[in-house]
Short mmCIF file of N, CA and C in Angstrom, two decimals:
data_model
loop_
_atom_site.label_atom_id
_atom_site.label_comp_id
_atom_site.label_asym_id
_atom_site.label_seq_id
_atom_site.Cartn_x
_atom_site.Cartn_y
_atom_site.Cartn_z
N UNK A 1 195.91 -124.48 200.00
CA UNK A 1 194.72 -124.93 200.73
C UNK A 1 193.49 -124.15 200.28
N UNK A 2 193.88 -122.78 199.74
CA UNK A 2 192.37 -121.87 199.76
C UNK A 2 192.21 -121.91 198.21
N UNK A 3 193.23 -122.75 197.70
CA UNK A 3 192.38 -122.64 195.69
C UNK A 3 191.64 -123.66 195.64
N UNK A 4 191.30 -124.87 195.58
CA UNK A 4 190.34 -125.61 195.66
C UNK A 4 189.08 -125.00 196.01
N UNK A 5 189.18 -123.85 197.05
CA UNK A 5 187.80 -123.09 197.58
C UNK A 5 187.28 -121.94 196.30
N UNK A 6 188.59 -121.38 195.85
CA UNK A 6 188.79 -120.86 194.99
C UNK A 6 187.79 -120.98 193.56
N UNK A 7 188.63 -122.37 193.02
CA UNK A 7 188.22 -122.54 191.79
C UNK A 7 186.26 -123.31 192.13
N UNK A 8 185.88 -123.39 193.50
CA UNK A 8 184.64 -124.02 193.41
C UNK A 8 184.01 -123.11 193.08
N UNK A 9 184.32 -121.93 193.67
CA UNK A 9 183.49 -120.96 193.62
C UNK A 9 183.43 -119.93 192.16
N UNK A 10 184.25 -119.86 191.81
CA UNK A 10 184.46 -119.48 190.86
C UNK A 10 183.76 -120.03 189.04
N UNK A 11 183.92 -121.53 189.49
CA UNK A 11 182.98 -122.81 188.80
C UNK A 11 181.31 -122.29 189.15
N UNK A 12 181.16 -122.49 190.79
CA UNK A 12 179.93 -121.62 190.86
C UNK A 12 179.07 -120.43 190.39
N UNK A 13 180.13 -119.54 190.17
CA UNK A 13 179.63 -118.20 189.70
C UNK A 13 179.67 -118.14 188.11
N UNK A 14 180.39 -119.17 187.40
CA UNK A 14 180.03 -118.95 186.16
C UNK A 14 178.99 -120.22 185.73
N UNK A 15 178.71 -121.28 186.46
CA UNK A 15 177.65 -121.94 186.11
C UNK A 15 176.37 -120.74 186.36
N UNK A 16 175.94 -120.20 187.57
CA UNK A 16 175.38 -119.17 187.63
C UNK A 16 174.61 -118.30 186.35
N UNK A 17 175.92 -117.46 186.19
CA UNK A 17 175.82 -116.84 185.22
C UNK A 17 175.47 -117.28 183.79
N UNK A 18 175.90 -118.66 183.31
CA UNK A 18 175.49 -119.01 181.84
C UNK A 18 173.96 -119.19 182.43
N UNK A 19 173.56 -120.39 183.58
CA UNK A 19 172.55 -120.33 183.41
C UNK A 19 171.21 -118.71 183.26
N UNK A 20 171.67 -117.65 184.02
CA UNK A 20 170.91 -116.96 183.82
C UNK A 20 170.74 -116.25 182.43
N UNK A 21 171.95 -116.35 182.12
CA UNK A 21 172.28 -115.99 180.46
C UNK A 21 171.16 -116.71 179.58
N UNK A 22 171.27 -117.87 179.80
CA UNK A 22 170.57 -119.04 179.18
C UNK A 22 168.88 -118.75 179.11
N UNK A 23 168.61 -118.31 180.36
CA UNK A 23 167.51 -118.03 180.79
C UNK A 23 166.68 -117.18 180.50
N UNK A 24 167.83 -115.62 180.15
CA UNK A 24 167.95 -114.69 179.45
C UNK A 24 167.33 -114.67 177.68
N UNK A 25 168.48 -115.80 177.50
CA UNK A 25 167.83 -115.95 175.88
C UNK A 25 166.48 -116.35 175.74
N UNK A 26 165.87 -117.47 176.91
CA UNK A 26 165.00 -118.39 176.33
C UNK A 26 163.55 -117.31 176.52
N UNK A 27 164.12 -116.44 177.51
CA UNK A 27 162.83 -115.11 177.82
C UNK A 27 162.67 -114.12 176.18
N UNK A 28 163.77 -114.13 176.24
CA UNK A 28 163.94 -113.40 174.68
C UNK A 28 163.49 -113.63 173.29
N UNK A 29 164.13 -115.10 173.28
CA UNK A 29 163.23 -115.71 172.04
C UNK A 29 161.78 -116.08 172.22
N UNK A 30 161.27 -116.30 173.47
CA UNK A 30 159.61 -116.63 173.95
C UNK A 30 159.27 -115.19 173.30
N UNK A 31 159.47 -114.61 173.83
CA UNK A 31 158.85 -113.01 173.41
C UNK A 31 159.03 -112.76 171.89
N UNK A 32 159.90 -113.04 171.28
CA UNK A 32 160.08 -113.06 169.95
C UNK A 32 159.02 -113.87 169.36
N UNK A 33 159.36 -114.64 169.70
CA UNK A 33 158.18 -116.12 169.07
C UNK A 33 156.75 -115.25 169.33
N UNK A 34 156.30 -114.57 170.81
CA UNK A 34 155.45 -114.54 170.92
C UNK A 34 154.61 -113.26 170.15
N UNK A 35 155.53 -112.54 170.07
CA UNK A 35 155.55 -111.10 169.01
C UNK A 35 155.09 -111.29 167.69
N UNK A 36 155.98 -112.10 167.52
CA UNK A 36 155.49 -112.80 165.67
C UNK A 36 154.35 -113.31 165.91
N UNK A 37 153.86 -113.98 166.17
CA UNK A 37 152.72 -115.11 166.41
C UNK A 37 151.58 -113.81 166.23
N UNK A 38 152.07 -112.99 167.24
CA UNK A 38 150.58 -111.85 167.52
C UNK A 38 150.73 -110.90 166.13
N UNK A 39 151.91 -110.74 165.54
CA UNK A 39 151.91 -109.69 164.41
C UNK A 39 150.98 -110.81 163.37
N UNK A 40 151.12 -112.29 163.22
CA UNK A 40 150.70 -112.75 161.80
C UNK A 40 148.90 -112.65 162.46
N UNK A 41 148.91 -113.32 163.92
CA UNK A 41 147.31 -113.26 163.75
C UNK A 41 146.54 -112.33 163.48
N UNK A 42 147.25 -110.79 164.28
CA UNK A 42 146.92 -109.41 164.01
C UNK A 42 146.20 -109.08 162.65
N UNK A 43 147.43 -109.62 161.37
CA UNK A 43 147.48 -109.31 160.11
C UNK A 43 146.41 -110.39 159.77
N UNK A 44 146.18 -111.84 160.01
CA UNK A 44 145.06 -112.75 159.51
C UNK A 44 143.83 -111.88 160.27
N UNK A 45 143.66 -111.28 161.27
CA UNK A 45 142.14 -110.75 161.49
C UNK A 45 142.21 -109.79 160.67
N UNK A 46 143.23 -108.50 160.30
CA UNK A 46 142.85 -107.47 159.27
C UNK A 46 142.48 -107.74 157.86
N UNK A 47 142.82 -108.93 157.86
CA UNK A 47 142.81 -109.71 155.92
C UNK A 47 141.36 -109.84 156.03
N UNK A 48 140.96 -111.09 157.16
CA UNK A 48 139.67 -111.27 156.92
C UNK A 48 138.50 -110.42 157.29
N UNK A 49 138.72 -109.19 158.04
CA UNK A 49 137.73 -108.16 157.78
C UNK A 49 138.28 -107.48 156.96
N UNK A 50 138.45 -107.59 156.03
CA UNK A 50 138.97 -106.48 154.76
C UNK A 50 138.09 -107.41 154.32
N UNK A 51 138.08 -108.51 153.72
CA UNK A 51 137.82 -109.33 152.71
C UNK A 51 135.83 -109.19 152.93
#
């Protein structure tokens, strides 16, 4: 009677978890993406006041 309660919950806690996982990555690669983006513009404003 109590595994059906069991396995819901259990289903619950790892949908949970990928999603925050998931969530995890997409914070990670934003910041990545957003890191790069600022290192090339960084480097295009030092080019063109050099130049």
């Amino acid at each position: 009677m109590h595994f059906p309660v069991l396995a819901l919950s259990a289903i619950v806690i790892l949908l949970q978890t990928t999603l925050e996982n998931e969530a995890l990555g997409r914070c990670w690669s934003l910041k990545f993406l957003m890191h790069k983006k600022f290192e090339h513009a960084r480097k295009f404003i030092a080019n063109r006041n050099f130049i």
